[in-house]
Coordinates of C-alpha atoms in Angstrom, one line a residue:
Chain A
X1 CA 61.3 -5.0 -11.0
X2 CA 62.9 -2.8 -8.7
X3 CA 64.1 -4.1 -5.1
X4 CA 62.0 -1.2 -3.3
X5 CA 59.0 0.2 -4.6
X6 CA 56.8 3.0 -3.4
X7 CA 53.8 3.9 -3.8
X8 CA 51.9 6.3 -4.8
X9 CA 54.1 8.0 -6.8
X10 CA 51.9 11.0 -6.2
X11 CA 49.7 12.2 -3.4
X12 CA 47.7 15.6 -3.3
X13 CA 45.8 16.0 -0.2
X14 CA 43.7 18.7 1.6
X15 CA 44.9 20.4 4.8
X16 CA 44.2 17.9 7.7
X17 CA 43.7 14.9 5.5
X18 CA 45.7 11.4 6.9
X19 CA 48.3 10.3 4.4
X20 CA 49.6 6.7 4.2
X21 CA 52.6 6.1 1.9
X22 CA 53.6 2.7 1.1
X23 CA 57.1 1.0 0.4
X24 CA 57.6 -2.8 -0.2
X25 CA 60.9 -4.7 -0.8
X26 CA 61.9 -7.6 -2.0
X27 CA 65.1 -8.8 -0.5
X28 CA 65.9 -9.7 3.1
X29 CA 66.6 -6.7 5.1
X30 CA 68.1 -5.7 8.4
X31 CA 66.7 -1.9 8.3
X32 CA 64.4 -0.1 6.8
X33 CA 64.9 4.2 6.4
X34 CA 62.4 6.4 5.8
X35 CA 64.0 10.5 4.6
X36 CA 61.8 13.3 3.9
X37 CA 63.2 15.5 1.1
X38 CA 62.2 18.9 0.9
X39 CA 61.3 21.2 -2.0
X40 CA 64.2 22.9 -1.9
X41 CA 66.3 19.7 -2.2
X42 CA 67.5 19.2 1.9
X43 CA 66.8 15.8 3.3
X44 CA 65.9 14.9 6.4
X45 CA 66.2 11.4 8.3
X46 CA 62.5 10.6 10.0
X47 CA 62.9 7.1 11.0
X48 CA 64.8 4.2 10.9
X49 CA 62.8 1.0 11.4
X50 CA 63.5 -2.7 12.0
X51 CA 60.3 -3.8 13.6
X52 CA 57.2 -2.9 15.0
X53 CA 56.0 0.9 15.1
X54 CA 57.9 4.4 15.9
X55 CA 56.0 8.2 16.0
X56 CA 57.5 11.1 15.9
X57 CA 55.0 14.0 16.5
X58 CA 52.6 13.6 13.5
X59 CA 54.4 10.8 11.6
X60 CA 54.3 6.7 12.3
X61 CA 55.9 4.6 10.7
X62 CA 55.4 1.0 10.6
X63 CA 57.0 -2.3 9.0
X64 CA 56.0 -6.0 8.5
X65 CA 58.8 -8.2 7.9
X66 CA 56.7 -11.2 7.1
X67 CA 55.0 -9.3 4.2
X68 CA 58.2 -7.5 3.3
X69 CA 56.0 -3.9 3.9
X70 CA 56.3 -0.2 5.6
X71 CA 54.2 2.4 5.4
X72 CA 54.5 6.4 6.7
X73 CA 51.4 7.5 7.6
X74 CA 50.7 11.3 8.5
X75 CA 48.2 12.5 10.6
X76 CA 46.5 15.9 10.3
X77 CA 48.4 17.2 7.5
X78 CA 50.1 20.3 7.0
X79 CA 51.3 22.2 4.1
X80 CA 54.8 22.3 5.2
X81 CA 54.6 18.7 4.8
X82 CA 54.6 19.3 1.1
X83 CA 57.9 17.0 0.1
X84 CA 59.1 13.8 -1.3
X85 CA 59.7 10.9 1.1
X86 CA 61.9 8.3 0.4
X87 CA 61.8 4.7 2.0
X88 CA 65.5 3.0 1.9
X89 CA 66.2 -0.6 3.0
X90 CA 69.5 -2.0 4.2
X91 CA 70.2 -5.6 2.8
X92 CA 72.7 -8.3 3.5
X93 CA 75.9 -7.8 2.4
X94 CA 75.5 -4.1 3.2
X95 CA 73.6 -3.2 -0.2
X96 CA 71.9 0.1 0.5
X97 CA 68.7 0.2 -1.9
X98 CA 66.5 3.3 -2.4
X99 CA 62.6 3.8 -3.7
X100 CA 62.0 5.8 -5.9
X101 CA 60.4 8.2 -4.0
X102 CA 56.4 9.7 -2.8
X103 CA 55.7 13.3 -3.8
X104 CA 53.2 14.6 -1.6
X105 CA 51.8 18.1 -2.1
X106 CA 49.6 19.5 1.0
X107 CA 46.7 22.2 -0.4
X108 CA 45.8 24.3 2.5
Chain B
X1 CA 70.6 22.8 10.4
X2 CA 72.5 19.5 10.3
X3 CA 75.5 20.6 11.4
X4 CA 77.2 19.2 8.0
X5 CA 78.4 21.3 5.7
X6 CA 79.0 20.7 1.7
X7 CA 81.3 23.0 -0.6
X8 CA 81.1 24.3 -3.1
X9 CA 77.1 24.3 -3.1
X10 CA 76.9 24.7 -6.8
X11 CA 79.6 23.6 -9.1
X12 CA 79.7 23.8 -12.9
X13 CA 82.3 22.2 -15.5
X14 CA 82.6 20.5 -19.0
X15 CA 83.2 17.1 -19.5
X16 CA 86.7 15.4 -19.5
X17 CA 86.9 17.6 -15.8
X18 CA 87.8 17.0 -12.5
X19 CA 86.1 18.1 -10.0
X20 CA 86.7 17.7 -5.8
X21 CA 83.3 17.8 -3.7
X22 CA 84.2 18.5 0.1
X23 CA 82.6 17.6 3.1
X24 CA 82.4 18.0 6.9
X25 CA 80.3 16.0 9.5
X26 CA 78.7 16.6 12.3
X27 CA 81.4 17.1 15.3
X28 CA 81.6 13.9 17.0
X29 CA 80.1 11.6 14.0
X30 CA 83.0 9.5 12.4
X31 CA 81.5 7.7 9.9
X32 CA 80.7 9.9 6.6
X33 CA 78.4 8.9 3.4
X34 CA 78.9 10.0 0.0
X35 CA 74.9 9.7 -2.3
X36 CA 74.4 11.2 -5.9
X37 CA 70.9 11.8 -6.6
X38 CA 70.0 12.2 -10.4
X39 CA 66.5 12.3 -12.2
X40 CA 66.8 9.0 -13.9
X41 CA 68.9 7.2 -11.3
X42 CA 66.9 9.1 -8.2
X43 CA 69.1 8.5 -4.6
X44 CA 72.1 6.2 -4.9
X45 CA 74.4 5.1 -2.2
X46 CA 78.3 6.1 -3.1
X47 CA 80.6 4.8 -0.2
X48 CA 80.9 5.0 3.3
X49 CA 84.1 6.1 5.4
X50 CA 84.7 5.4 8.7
X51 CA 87.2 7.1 11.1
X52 CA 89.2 7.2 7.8
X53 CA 88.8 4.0 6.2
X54 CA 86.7 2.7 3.9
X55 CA 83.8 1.1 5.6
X56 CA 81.4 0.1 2.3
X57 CA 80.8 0.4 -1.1
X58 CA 77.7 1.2 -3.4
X59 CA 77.5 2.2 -7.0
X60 CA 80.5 4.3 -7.4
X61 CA 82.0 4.3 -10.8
X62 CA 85.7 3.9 -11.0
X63 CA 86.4 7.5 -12.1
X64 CA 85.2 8.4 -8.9
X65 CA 86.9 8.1 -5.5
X66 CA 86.7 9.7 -1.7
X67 CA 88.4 9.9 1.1
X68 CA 88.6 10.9 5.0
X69 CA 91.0 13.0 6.3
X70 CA 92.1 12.9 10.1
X71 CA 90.5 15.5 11.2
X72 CA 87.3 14.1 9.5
X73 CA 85.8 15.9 6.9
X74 CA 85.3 14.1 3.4
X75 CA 86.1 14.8 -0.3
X76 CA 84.4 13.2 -3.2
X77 CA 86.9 13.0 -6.8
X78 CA 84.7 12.9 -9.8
X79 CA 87.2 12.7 -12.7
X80 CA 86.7 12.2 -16.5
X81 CA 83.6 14.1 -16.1
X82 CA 80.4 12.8 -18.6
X83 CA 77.2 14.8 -18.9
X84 CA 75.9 12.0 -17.1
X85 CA 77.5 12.9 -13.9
X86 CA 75.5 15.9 -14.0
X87 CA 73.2 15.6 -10.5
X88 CA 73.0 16.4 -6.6
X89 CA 75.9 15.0 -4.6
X90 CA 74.9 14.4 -1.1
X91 CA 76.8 14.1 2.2
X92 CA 75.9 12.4 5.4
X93 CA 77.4 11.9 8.4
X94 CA 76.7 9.1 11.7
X95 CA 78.0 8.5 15.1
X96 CA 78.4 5.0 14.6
X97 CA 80.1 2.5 12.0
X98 CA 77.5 0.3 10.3
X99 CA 76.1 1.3 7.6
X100 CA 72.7 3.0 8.3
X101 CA 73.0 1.8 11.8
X102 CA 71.7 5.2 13.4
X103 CA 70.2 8.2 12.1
X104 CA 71.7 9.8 8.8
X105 CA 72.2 13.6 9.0
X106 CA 72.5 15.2 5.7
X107 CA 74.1 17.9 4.1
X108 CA 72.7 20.7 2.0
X109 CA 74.4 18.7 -1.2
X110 CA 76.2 19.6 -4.1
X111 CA 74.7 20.6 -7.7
X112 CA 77.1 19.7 -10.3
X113 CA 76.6 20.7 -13.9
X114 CA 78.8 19.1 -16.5
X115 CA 78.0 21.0 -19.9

């Protein structure tokens, strides 16, 4: 079993549909990352996390420590939203563990 | 834009090669990250430099190694090249030393092709 795993692996949603992407970990953690990679391969850093809640414009991401949980939710979807998103978690002993990744595809 | 540039963007090569991947960070950021991102392994966390020094260590093979120049910018030595090395090789850079202690800006990576 991996240390961080997302889910879905795969999301197809309708213009202005809210999207919740899920990552849980295993291990004891000090962060938590979420990156946005885009279709043409460029990734972007959307939040990093170590309690609580943060938005950005249409994003919010949460994380429960207790249950070992974050999910990215997105409100009013877009197309250009279309793009993978990645949750990373930051463990003791500065191990630096990736999920596999959430493929999300926007249909206008 | 990040502000952090990768050369060369595309890169191919046949194995047994060695190859350097070069990096710059954002003005003012001092700590630079090195990723690989394959289809089978997906994103995985190289090595981290830090004003010039090594500042942590993820799953970086032994034929590979990096290092940070004084004026900053980054190079990443893959040597003995195998047709598994063949993936995107991403940059990052930070203000700050800890690993992932702030935001990560990322570069445009590198595609390297080892045929």
């Amino acid at each position: 079993k991996n240390e961080v795993e997302q889910s879905p692996q795969n999301l197809t949603a309708q213009e202005g549909e809210f999207i919740t992407i899920n990552c849980s970990y295993s291990v004891g953690i000090s962060a938590l990352h979420w990156l946005q990679q885009h279709p043409g391969g460029g990734i972007v850093s959307l939040f990093m996390l170590s309690s609580g809640k943060k938005k950005h414009g249409r994003l919010i991401a949460t994380i429960n420590i207790q249950e070992k949980h974050s999910s990215l939710h997105i409100t009013a979807s877009h197309p250009r939203d279309s793009a993978v998103y990645i949750c990373a978690v930051r463990a003791a002993g500065n191990k630096l563990t990736f999920g596999g990744g959430t493929r999300v595809l926007v249909k206008p | 834009d990040s502000g952090v540039t990768q050369t060369p963007k595309h890169l191919i090569t046949a194995t047994g090669q060695r190859v350097t991947l070069r990096c710059s960070p954002r003005s003012g950021d001092l700590s630079v990250y090195w990723y690989q991102q394959s289809l089978d392994q997906g994103l995985q966390f190289l090595i981290q430099y830090y004003n010039g020094e090594e500042r942590a260590k993820g799953n970086i093979l032994e034929r590979f190694s990096a290092q940070q120049f004084p004026d900053l910018h980054s190079e990443l030595n893959l040597s003995s090249l195998e047709l598994g090395d063949s993936a995107l090789y991403f940059c990052a850079s930070s203000p700050r030393t800890g690993l992932w202690e702030d935001t990560q800006y990322f570069g445009p990576g590198t595609r390297l092709t080892v045929l």
